[in-house]
Coordinates of C-alpha atoms (C1' of nucleotides) in Angstrom, one line a residue:
Chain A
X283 CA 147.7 -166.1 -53.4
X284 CA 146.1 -169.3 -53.4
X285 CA 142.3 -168.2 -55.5
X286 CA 140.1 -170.0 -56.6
X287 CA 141.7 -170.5 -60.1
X288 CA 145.1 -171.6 -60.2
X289 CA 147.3 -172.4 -63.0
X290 CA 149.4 -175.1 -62.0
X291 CA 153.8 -175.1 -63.5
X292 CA 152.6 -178.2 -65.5
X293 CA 149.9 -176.9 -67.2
X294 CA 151.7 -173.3 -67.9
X295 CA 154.3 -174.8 -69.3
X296 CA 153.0 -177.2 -71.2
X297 CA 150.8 -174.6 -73.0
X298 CA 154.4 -172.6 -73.5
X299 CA 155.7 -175.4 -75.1
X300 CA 152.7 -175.8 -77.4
X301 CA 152.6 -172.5 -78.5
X302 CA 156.5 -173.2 -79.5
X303 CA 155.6 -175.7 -81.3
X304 CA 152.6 -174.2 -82.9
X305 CA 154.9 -171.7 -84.5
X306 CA 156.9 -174.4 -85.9
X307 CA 154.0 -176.3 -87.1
X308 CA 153.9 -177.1 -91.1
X309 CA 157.8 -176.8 -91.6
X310 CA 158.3 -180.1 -90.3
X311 CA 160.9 -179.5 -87.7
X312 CA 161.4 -180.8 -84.8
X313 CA 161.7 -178.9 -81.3
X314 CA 164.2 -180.9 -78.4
X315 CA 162.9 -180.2 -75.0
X316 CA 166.7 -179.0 -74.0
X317 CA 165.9 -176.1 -76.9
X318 CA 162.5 -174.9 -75.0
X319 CA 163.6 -175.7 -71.5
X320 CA 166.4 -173.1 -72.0
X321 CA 163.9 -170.4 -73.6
X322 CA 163.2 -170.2 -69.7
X323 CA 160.7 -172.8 -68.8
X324 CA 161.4 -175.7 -66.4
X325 CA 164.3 -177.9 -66.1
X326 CA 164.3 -180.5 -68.9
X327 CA 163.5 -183.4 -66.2
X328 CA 160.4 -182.1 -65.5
X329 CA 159.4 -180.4 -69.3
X330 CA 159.8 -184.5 -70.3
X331 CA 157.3 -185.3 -67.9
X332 CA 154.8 -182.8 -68.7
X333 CA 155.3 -184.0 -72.7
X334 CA 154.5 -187.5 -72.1
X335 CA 150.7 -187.2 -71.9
X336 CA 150.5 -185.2 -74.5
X337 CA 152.6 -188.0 -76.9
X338 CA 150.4 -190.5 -75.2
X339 CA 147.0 -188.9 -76.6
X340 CA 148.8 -188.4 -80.4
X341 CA 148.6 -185.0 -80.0
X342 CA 152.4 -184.4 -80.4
X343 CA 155.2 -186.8 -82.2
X344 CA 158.4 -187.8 -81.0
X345 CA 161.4 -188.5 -82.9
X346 CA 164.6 -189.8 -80.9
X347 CA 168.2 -189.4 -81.9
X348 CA 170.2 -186.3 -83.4
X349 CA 168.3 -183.8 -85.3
X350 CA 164.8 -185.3 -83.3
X351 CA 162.5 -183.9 -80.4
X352 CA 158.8 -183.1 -80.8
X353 CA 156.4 -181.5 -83.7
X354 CA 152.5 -181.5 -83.4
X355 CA 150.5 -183.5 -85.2
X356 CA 147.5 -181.6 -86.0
X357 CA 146.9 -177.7 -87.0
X358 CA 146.9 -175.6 -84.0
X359 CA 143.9 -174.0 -85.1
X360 CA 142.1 -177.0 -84.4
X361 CA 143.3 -178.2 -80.9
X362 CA 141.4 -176.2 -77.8
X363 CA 143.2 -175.0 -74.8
X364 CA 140.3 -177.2 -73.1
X365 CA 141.4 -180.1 -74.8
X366 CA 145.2 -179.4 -73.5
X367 CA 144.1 -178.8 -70.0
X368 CA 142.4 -181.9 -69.9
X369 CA 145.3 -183.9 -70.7
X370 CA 148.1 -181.8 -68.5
X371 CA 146.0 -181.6 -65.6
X372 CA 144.3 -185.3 -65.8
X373 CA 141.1 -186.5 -65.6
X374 CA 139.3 -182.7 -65.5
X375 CA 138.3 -183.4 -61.2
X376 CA 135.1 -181.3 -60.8
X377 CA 135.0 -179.1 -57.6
X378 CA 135.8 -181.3 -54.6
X379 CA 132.4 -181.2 -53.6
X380 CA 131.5 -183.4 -56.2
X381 CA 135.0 -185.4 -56.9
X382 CA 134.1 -187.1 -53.6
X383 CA 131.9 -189.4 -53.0
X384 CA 128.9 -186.6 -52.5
X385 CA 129.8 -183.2 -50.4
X386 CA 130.2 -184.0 -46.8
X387 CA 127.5 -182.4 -46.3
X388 CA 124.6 -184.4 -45.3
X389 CA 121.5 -183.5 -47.1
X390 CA 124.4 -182.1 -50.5
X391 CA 124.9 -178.9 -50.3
X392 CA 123.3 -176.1 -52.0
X393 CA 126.5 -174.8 -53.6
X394 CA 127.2 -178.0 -55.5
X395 CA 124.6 -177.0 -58.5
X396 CA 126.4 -173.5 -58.7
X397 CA 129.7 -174.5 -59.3
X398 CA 128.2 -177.1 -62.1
X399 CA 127.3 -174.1 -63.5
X400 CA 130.2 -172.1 -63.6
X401 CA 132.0 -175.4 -64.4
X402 CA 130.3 -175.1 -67.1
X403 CA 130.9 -171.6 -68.5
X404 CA 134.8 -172.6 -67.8
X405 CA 135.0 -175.1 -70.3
X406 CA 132.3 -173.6 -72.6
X407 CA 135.5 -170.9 -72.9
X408 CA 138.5 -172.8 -73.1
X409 CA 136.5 -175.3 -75.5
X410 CA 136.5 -172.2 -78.4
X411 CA 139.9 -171.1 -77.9
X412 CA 142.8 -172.6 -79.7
X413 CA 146.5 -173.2 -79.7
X414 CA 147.1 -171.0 -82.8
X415 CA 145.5 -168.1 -80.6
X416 CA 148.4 -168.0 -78.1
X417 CA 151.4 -168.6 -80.2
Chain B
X10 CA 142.1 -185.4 -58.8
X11 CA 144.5 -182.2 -59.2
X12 CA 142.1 -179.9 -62.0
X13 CA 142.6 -176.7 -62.7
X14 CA 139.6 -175.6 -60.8
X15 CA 140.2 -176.5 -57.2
X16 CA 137.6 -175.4 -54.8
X17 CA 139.6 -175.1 -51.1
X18 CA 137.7 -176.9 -48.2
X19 CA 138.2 -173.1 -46.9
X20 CA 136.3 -171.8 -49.5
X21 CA 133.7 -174.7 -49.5
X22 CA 133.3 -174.9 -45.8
X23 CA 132.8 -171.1 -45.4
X24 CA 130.0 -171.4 -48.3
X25 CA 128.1 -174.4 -46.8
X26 CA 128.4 -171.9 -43.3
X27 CA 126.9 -168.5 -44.8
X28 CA 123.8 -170.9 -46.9
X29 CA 123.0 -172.3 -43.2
X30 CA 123.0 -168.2 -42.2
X31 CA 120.8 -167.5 -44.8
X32 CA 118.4 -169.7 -43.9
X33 CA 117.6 -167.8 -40.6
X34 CA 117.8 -164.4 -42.1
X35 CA 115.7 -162.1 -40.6
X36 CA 114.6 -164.1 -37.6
X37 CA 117.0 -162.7 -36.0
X38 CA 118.5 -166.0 -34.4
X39 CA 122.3 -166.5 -33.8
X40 CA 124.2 -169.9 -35.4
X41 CA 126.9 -171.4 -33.3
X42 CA 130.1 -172.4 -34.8
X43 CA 129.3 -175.6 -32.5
X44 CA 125.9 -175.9 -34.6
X45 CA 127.5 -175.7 -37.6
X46 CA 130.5 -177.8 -37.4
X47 CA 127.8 -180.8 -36.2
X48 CA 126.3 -180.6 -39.5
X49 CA 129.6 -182.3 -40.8
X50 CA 131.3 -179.5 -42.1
X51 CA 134.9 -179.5 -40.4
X52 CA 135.9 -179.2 -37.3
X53 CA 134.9 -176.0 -34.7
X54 CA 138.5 -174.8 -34.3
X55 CA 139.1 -174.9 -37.9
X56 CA 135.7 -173.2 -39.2
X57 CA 136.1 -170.6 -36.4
X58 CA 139.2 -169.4 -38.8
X59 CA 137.5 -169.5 -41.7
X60 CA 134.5 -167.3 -40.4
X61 CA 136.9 -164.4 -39.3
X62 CA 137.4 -162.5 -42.6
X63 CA 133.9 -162.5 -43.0
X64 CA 133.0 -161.0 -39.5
X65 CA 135.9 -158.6 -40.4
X66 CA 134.4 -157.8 -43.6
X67 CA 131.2 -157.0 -42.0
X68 CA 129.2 -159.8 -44.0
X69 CA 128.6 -161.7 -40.7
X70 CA 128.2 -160.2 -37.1
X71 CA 129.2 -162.3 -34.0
X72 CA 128.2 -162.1 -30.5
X73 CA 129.4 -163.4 -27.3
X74 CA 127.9 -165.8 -24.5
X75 CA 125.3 -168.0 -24.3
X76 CA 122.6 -167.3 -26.7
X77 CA 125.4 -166.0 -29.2
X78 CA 126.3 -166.8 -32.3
X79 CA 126.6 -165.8 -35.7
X80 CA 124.2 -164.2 -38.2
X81 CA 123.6 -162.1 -41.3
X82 CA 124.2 -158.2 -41.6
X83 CA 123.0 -158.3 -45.3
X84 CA 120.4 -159.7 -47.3
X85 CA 121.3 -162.8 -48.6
X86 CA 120.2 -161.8 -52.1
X87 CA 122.3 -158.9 -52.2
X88 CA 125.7 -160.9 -50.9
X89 CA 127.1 -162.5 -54.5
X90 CA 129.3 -165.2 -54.4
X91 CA 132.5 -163.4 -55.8
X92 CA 132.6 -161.4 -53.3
X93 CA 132.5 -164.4 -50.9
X94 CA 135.2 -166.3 -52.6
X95 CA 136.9 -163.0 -52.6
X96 CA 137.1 -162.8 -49.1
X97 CA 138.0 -166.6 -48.4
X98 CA 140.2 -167.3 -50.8
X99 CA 142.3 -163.9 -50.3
X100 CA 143.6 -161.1 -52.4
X101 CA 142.1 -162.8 -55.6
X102 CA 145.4 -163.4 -57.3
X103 CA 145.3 -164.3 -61.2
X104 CA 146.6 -167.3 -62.5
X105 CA 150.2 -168.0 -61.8
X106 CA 151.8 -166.1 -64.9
X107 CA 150.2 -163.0 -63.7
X108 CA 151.1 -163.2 -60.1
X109 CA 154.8 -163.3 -60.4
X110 CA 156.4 -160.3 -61.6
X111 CA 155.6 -161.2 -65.0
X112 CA 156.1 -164.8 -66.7
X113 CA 158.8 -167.1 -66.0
X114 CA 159.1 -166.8 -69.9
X115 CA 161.1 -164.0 -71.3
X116 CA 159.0 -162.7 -73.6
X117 CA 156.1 -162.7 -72.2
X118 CA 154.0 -165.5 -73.2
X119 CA 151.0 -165.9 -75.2
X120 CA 148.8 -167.7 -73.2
X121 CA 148.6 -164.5 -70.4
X122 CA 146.1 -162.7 -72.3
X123 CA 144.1 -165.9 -72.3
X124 CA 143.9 -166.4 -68.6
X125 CA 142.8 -162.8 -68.4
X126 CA 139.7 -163.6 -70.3
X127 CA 138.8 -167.0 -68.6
X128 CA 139.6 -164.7 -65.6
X129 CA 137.0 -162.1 -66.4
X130 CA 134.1 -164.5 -67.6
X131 CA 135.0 -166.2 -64.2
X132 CA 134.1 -163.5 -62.4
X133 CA 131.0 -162.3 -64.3
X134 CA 130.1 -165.4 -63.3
X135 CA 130.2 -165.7 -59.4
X136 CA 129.8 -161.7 -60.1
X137 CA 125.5 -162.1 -60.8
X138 CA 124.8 -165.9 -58.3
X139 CA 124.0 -164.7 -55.0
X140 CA 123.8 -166.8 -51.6
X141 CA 120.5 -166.5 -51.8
X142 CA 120.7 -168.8 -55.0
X143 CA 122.2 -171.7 -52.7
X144 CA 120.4 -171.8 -49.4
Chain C
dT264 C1' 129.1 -162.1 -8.5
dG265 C1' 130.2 -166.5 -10.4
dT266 C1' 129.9 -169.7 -14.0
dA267 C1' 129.4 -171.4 -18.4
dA268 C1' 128.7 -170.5 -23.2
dA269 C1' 130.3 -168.7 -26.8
dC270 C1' 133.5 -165.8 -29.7
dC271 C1' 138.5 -164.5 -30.4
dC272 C1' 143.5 -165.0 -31.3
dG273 C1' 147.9 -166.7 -32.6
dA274 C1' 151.2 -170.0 -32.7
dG275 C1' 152.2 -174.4 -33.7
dT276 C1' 151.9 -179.3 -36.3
dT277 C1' 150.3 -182.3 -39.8
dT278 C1' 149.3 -183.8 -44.4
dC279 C1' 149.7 -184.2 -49.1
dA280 C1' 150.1 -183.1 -53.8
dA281 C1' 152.9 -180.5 -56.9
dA282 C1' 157.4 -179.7 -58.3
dC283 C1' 161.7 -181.2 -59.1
dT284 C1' 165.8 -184.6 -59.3
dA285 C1' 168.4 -188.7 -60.5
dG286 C1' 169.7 -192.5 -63.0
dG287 C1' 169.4 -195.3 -66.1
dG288 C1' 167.4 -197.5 -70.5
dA289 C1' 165.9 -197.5 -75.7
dT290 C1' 166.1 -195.5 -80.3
dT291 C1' 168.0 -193.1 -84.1
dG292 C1' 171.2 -190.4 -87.3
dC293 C1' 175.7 -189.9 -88.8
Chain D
dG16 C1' 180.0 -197.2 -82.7
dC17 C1' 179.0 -193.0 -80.7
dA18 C1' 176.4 -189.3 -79.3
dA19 C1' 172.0 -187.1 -79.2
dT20 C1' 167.7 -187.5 -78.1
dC21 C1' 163.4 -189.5 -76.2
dC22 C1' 161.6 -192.5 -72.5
dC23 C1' 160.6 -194.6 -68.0
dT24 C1' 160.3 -195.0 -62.9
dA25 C1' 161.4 -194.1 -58.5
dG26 C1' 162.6 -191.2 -55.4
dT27 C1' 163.2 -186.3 -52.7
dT28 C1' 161.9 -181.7 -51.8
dT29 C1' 158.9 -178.0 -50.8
dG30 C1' 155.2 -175.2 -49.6
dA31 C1' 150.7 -174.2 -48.7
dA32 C1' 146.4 -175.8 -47.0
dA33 C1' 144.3 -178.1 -43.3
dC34 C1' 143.9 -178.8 -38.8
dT35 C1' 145.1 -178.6 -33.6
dC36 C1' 145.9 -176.4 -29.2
dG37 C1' 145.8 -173.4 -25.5
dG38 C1' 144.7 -169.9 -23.9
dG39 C1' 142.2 -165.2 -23.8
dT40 C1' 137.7 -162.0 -23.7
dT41 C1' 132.9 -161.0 -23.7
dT42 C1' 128.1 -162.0 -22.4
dA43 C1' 123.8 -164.1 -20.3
dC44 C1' 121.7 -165.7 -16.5
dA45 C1' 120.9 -167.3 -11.9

DNA sequence: TGTAAACCCGAGTTTCAAACTAGGGATTGC
DNA sequence: GCAATCCCTAGTTTGAAACTCGGGTTTACA
């Protein structure tokens, strides 16, 4: 296990409870986080946490009290699963080589400019996929 | 902080190691782990671990005693980095959702088929750099 | 043949962030 | 007013990566 590429609880189940909410998007419901945490995703506590960011940066709404929970705000065709990563997994850290303070390397290391690069290519990809794709 | 990219000091380390190989290829010369832990990567015991699945691999060949070392068994323009990262970081497992036996979710959820194609342009990627291209 | 330099091996211990829990507010609808 | 819901914050747990340790084994060289 381990890899290079590893999709952390938070932002899988974040994206999971996006896509529910995509599928509810334009009948103005709203979704309760007891509703999606018992379609098998985390325990509420922790589905509440994950949400907050995602209220914070206006891309979901939150109603409180009976008949409330959460709705998007925009079209899911229009919100990238770049855009969602960035906000469930924080401020998008480049490879530790470079989220230091320089490599600890001495003279920075060769490798630094590659993983730029494929840095690069990662968010070129989830920058053109949507939330309406997965849900 | 966190990201989902996270490059593993493992995998990092054992990157920085292989570029300092490639420098000597075909002189013939032998790098100490000593050597290379002085030029701040981490410590000796630590790197000596990281530098096994690639002697096992036969990417790198060791010898004993004074004089020994470590060196090159391939050209490093013919050594890509996926298959480096493939051999540090493990059996390359996919993202989390794949891993398991199946989602968490019931259902299956939408976002798996998205991994898979982050997951391919991923490799593609490390699939054509070689070591070559950092040294 | 002895000694020291290096690789080799496996079993610990440490560290730290993600994952999760707990307990209590603050709103809102009925 | 009461219950359902979001909201906040401070913990605790857990597990894997990172690192250490103590010894082996092979090799060069005098």
């Amino acid at each position: 296990m381990s890899s290079l590429f590893r999709v952390s609880r938070r932002c899988h189940d974040g994206l999971v409870f996006l896509g529910l909410l995509a599928e509810r998007y334009g009948s103005g419901a709203f979704l309760t986080v007891p509703q999606a945490a018992s379609s098998s995703l985390s325990g509420a506590g922790y589905l509440e946490q994950i949400v907050g960011p995602l209220r914070e940066a206006g891309m979901v709404e939150a109603r409180r009290g009976p008949g409330g929970g959460y709705r998007l705000t925009r079209d899911p065709r229009t919100i990238t699963i770049g855009e969602i990563v960035r906000l469930l997994e924080g401020p998008t850290a480049l490879v530790e080589c470079q989220a230091r303070e320089g490599c600890p390397q001495k003279r920075g290391c060769g490798s630094r400019k590659m993983w730029n690069t494929l840095q690069g290519r990662i968010n070129e990809t989830l920058g053109t996929m949507t939330l309406a794709e997965i849900a």
